[in-house]
């Protein structure tokens, strides 16, 4: 329950506080920290194989550290604008950007807020809001399909069963190697996500994932359970580990971060909370299925299935997913709905005038509201 809440709110928070030009790189930090947690668990498991209490205490320490660091963080400026508090939104944005002159950035936020208010508030939209417009329906399709393919590419099974899948001579330290590779490789999107874009990274990543999983599928087809390779003293026992290392690098490059970023970039804020929650629930189901079917289906079938998921991801990305790099939420929603997006005018004079006009309107509205109704 805690993890589901964190992943839902984290996706929304990053999408709302990061500037369009830095949004992808910033959101990629989520994956890096996720893999740091995987690595931490692998190392603890290697050093203390049966000490589950130690693992629990380490998790508690990380949680307390997070609370101490995150408690003073500002609220999302977009959220504050939606609640009619432009003064607090400006203060929040000033803290996030580290400068006082943020009027130009508040203008596109105001424009996005107006578009969202046209669809209705969070409570008024509900489930209907997710399918009310063509853009919302396409956003839901993109988020669910690309997320499902991400889960079907097999990361949960790779993390859970590395020690039982690899040859015996590699089983003890194999999981820690994969965890370390995932963590180190997850920093590559920080440099590439907002330079190359989401689509190129996802396509390249999915193709390499398909190739590496095909390699492992062939290995376990010819050496089922590693018996044949071990019997003749073959040096090919390193092949499945190499395949998993390549898989880890490719996954961290695109298939890991991009599907997690997209929900925060394609959903209008008026339906984003409910939509991201629904998407995360559906994706958890796919994760559960992959993890539970792995043992019964066998390594050969599963690795080839993971390869197919990689190929399908490449095709789906090329033909369906739009590029969201450097675009505001309003521009992305307009593209999904097939209408031209209105370019945001960020010149200081126009920005200041628009902000001033908006503050006058909200101040008038707030004067008519009881303080008890303010959040």
Short mmCIF file of N, CA and C in Angstrom, two decimals, residues 101-189:
data_model
loop_
_atom_site.label_atom_id
_atom_site.label_comp_id
_atom_site.label_asym_id
_atom_site.label_seq_id
_atom_site.Cartn_x
_atom_site.Cartn_y
_atom_site.Cartn_z
N UNK A 101 12.59 35.56 -9.90
CA UNK A 101 11.87 35.87 -11.14
C UNK A 101 11.33 34.59 -11.77
N UNK A 102 10.11 34.23 -11.43
CA UNK A 102 9.48 33.02 -11.96
C UNK A 102 8.16 33.33 -12.66
N UNK A 103 7.91 34.61 -12.92
CA UNK A 103 6.62 35.00 -13.51
C UNK A 103 6.42 34.32 -14.86
N UNK A 104 7.49 34.25 -15.67
CA UNK A 104 7.36 33.64 -16.99
C UNK A 104 6.98 32.19 -16.95
N UNK A 105 7.40 31.47 -15.92
CA UNK A 105 7.08 30.06 -15.83
C UNK A 105 5.68 29.82 -15.29
N UNK A 106 5.13 30.79 -14.56
CA UNK A 106 3.78 30.63 -14.04
C UNK A 106 2.72 30.75 -15.13
N UNK A 107 3.05 31.43 -16.22
CA UNK A 107 2.07 31.64 -17.28
C UNK A 107 1.64 30.32 -17.93
N UNK A 108 2.58 29.46 -18.39
CA UNK A 108 2.14 28.18 -18.94
C UNK A 108 1.43 27.30 -17.92
N UNK A 109 1.80 27.42 -16.65
CA UNK A 109 1.08 26.67 -15.63
C UNK A 109 -0.36 27.15 -15.53
N UNK A 110 -0.54 28.47 -15.63
CA UNK A 110 -1.90 29.02 -15.60
C UNK A 110 -2.71 28.55 -16.80
N UNK A 111 -2.07 28.51 -17.98
CA UNK A 111 -2.76 28.05 -19.18
C UNK A 111 -3.18 26.59 -19.06
N UNK A 112 -2.28 25.76 -18.52
CA UNK A 112 -2.63 24.35 -18.32
C UNK A 112 -3.74 24.20 -17.31
N UNK A 113 -3.73 25.03 -16.27
CA UNK A 113 -4.77 24.96 -15.26
C UNK A 113 -6.13 25.31 -15.85
N UNK A 114 -6.17 26.32 -16.72
CA UNK A 114 -7.44 26.70 -17.34
C UNK A 114 -7.99 25.56 -18.20
N UNK A 115 -7.08 24.90 -18.92
CA UNK A 115 -7.53 23.78 -19.76
C UNK A 115 -8.08 22.65 -18.89
N UNK A 116 -7.44 22.42 -17.74
CA UNK A 116 -7.92 21.38 -16.85
C UNK A 116 -9.25 21.74 -16.22
N UNK A 117 -9.40 23.00 -15.83
CA UNK A 117 -10.66 23.42 -15.22
C UNK A 117 -11.82 23.31 -16.21
N UNK A 118 -11.51 23.40 -17.49
CA UNK A 118 -12.55 23.23 -18.51
C UNK A 118 -13.10 21.81 -18.51
N UNK A 119 -12.26 20.85 -18.09
CA UNK A 119 -12.70 19.47 -18.01
C UNK A 119 -13.42 19.17 -16.70
N UNK A 120 -13.26 20.05 -15.73
CA UNK A 120 -13.87 19.84 -14.43
C UNK A 120 -12.82 19.55 -13.38
N UNK A 121 -13.21 19.57 -12.14
CA UNK A 121 -12.29 19.32 -11.04
C UNK A 121 -12.01 17.83 -10.91
N UNK A 122 -11.06 17.48 -10.05
CA UNK A 122 -10.70 16.07 -9.85
C UNK A 122 -11.92 15.23 -9.46
N UNK A 123 -12.68 15.73 -8.51
CA UNK A 123 -13.80 14.96 -8.01
C UNK A 123 -14.93 14.88 -9.03
N UNK A 124 -15.11 15.91 -9.83
CA UNK A 124 -16.19 15.93 -10.81
C UNK A 124 -15.90 15.01 -11.98
N UNK A 125 -14.61 14.89 -12.36
CA UNK A 125 -14.26 14.08 -13.52
C UNK A 125 -14.39 12.60 -13.21
N UNK A 126 -13.73 12.15 -12.15
CA UNK A 126 -13.76 10.75 -11.81
C UNK A 126 -13.30 9.87 -12.95
N UNK A 127 -13.85 8.65 -13.00
CA UNK A 127 -13.46 7.71 -14.06
C UNK A 127 -13.89 8.20 -15.43
N UNK A 128 -14.98 8.96 -15.49
CA UNK A 128 -15.46 9.46 -16.78
C UNK A 128 -14.44 10.39 -17.40
N UNK A 129 -13.71 11.16 -16.58
CA UNK A 129 -12.73 12.10 -17.09
C UNK A 129 -11.62 11.44 -17.86
N UNK A 130 -11.30 10.17 -17.53
CA UNK A 130 -10.20 9.49 -18.21
C UNK A 130 -10.56 9.07 -19.62
N UNK A 131 -11.84 9.04 -19.95
CA UNK A 131 -12.25 8.62 -21.30
C UNK A 131 -13.16 9.66 -21.95
N UNK A 132 -13.21 10.85 -21.37
CA UNK A 132 -14.14 11.86 -21.88
C UNK A 132 -13.69 12.40 -23.22
N UNK A 133 -12.41 12.56 -23.43
CA UNK A 133 -11.89 13.11 -24.67
C UNK A 133 -10.99 12.10 -25.36
N UNK A 134 -10.75 12.33 -26.67
CA UNK A 134 -9.87 11.45 -27.41
C UNK A 134 -8.46 11.46 -26.87
N UNK A 135 -8.00 12.64 -26.43
CA UNK A 135 -6.66 12.74 -25.88
C UNK A 135 -6.51 11.95 -24.61
N UNK A 136 -7.50 12.00 -23.73
CA UNK A 136 -7.43 11.24 -22.48
C UNK A 136 -7.47 9.75 -22.75
N UNK A 137 -8.28 9.33 -23.71
CA UNK A 137 -8.34 7.90 -24.04
C UNK A 137 -7.01 7.42 -24.61
N UNK A 138 -6.40 8.22 -25.48
CA UNK A 138 -5.11 7.83 -26.05
C UNK A 138 -4.03 7.82 -24.98
N UNK A 139 -4.07 8.78 -24.07
CA UNK A 139 -3.10 8.80 -22.97
C UNK A 139 -3.22 7.55 -22.12
N UNK A 140 -4.46 7.13 -21.83
CA UNK A 140 -4.68 5.93 -21.04
C UNK A 140 -4.16 4.70 -21.77
N UNK A 141 -4.41 4.62 -23.09
CA UNK A 141 -3.91 3.50 -23.89
C UNK A 141 -2.39 3.44 -23.86
N UNK A 142 -1.75 4.59 -24.07
CA UNK A 142 -0.28 4.63 -24.09
C UNK A 142 0.29 4.20 -22.74
N UNK A 143 -0.25 4.76 -21.65
CA UNK A 143 0.29 4.47 -20.32
C UNK A 143 0.14 3.00 -19.96
N UNK A 144 -1.03 2.43 -20.24
CA UNK A 144 -1.28 1.04 -19.86
C UNK A 144 -0.48 0.08 -20.72
N UNK A 145 -0.47 0.29 -22.04
CA UNK A 145 0.19 -0.66 -22.94
C UNK A 145 1.70 -0.63 -22.75
N UNK A 146 2.29 0.56 -22.76
CA UNK A 146 3.75 0.62 -22.64
C UNK A 146 4.19 0.17 -21.24
N UNK A 147 3.38 0.45 -20.24
CA UNK A 147 3.70 -0.03 -18.89
C UNK A 147 3.58 -1.55 -18.79
N UNK A 148 2.54 -2.11 -19.42
CA UNK A 148 2.38 -3.57 -19.42
C UNK A 148 3.54 -4.24 -20.14
N UNK A 149 3.95 -3.70 -21.27
CA UNK A 149 5.08 -4.27 -21.99
C UNK A 149 6.37 -4.15 -21.18
N UNK A 150 6.50 -3.06 -20.44
CA UNK A 150 7.66 -2.93 -19.56
C UNK A 150 7.69 -4.06 -18.55
N UNK A 151 6.55 -4.35 -17.92
CA UNK A 151 6.50 -5.42 -16.93
C UNK A 151 6.69 -6.79 -17.59
N UNK A 152 6.13 -6.95 -18.78
CA UNK A 152 6.24 -8.23 -19.49
C UNK A 152 7.64 -8.47 -20.03
N UNK A 153 8.49 -7.44 -20.00
CA UNK A 153 9.88 -7.65 -20.43
C UNK A 153 10.70 -8.37 -19.37
N UNK A 154 10.12 -8.55 -18.17
CA UNK A 154 10.68 -9.51 -17.23
C UNK A 154 11.57 -9.03 -16.11
N UNK A 155 11.60 -7.75 -15.81
CA UNK A 155 12.51 -7.30 -14.76
C UNK A 155 12.21 -7.96 -13.42
N UNK A 156 10.93 -8.07 -13.06
CA UNK A 156 10.59 -8.65 -11.76
C UNK A 156 11.09 -10.08 -11.65
N UNK A 157 10.98 -10.84 -12.74
CA UNK A 157 11.47 -12.23 -12.72
C UNK A 157 12.99 -12.27 -12.68
N UNK A 158 13.63 -11.36 -13.41
CA UNK A 158 15.10 -11.32 -13.42
C UNK A 158 15.62 -11.02 -12.02
N UNK A 159 15.01 -10.06 -11.33
CA UNK A 159 15.46 -9.71 -9.99
C UNK A 159 15.17 -10.84 -9.00
N UNK A 160 14.00 -11.46 -9.13
CA UNK A 160 13.59 -12.46 -8.14
C UNK A 160 14.29 -13.79 -8.31
N UNK A 161 14.61 -14.17 -9.55
CA UNK A 161 15.08 -15.54 -9.79
C UNK A 161 16.48 -15.63 -10.37
N UNK A 162 17.25 -14.56 -10.31
CA UNK A 162 18.61 -14.62 -10.84
C UNK A 162 19.44 -15.71 -10.18
N UNK A 163 19.33 -15.81 -8.87
CA UNK A 163 20.17 -16.78 -8.14
C UNK A 163 19.80 -18.22 -8.46
N UNK A 164 18.56 -18.49 -8.83
CA UNK A 164 18.15 -19.86 -9.16
C UNK A 164 18.23 -20.15 -10.64
N UNK A 165 18.38 -19.12 -11.46
CA UNK A 165 18.44 -19.32 -12.91
C UNK A 165 19.87 -19.48 -13.40
N UNK A 166 20.79 -18.72 -12.84
CA UNK A 166 22.18 -18.76 -13.29
C UNK A 166 22.84 -20.08 -12.91
N UNK A 167 23.90 -20.45 -13.63
CA UNK A 167 24.68 -21.63 -13.24
C UNK A 167 25.16 -21.51 -11.80
N UNK A 168 25.38 -22.66 -11.17
CA UNK A 168 25.69 -22.69 -9.74
C UNK A 168 26.91 -21.86 -9.38
N UNK A 169 27.91 -21.85 -10.27
CA UNK A 169 29.14 -21.11 -9.94
C UNK A 169 28.94 -19.60 -10.00
N UNK A 170 27.80 -19.14 -10.53
CA UNK A 170 27.53 -17.70 -10.62
C UNK A 170 26.35 -17.27 -9.74
N UNK A 171 25.68 -18.25 -9.12
CA UNK A 171 24.42 -17.96 -8.45
C UNK A 171 24.59 -17.08 -7.22
N UNK A 172 25.72 -17.21 -6.50
CA UNK A 172 25.86 -16.49 -5.24
C UNK A 172 26.01 -14.99 -5.43
N UNK A 173 26.85 -14.59 -6.38
CA UNK A 173 27.11 -13.16 -6.55
C UNK A 173 26.41 -12.56 -7.77
N UNK A 174 25.73 -13.40 -8.55
CA UNK A 174 25.04 -12.91 -9.74
C UNK A 174 24.01 -11.82 -9.45
N UNK A 175 23.11 -12.01 -8.46
CA UNK A 175 22.12 -10.97 -8.17
C UNK A 175 22.74 -9.62 -7.82
N UNK A 176 23.84 -9.63 -7.03
CA UNK A 176 24.49 -8.37 -6.67
C UNK A 176 25.08 -7.69 -7.90
N UNK A 177 25.61 -8.48 -8.84
CA UNK A 177 26.15 -7.90 -10.07
C UNK A 177 25.05 -7.24 -10.87
N UNK A 178 23.93 -7.93 -11.02
CA UNK A 178 22.81 -7.36 -11.78
C UNK A 178 22.30 -6.10 -11.09
N UNK A 179 22.19 -6.13 -9.76
CA UNK A 179 21.73 -4.95 -9.03
C UNK A 179 22.67 -3.78 -9.21
N UNK A 180 23.97 -4.04 -9.17
CA UNK A 180 24.94 -2.96 -9.34
C UNK A 180 24.87 -2.38 -10.75
N UNK A 181 24.73 -3.25 -11.76
CA UNK A 181 24.64 -2.78 -13.15
C UNK A 181 23.38 -1.94 -13.35
N UNK A 182 22.27 -2.39 -12.82
CA UNK A 182 21.02 -1.62 -12.93
C UNK A 182 21.19 -0.23 -12.31
N UNK A 183 21.83 -0.17 -11.14
CA UNK A 183 21.99 1.11 -10.46
C UNK A 183 22.90 2.04 -11.23
N UNK A 184 24.06 1.56 -11.66
CA UNK A 184 25.01 2.40 -12.38
C UNK A 184 24.43 2.86 -13.72
N UNK A 185 23.81 1.92 -14.45
CA UNK A 185 23.28 2.25 -15.78
C UNK A 185 22.09 3.20 -15.69
N UNK A 186 21.41 3.23 -14.55
CA UNK A 186 20.23 4.10 -14.43
C UNK A 186 20.58 5.58 -14.44
N UNK A 187 21.86 5.93 -14.31
CA UNK A 187 22.25 7.33 -14.37
C UNK A 187 22.42 7.82 -15.81
N UNK A 188 22.51 6.91 -16.77
CA UNK A 188 22.64 7.32 -18.17
C UNK A 188 21.47 8.16 -18.64
N UNK A 189 20.21 7.79 -18.30
CA UNK A 189 19.09 8.64 -18.73
C UNK A 189 19.14 10.07 -18.21
#
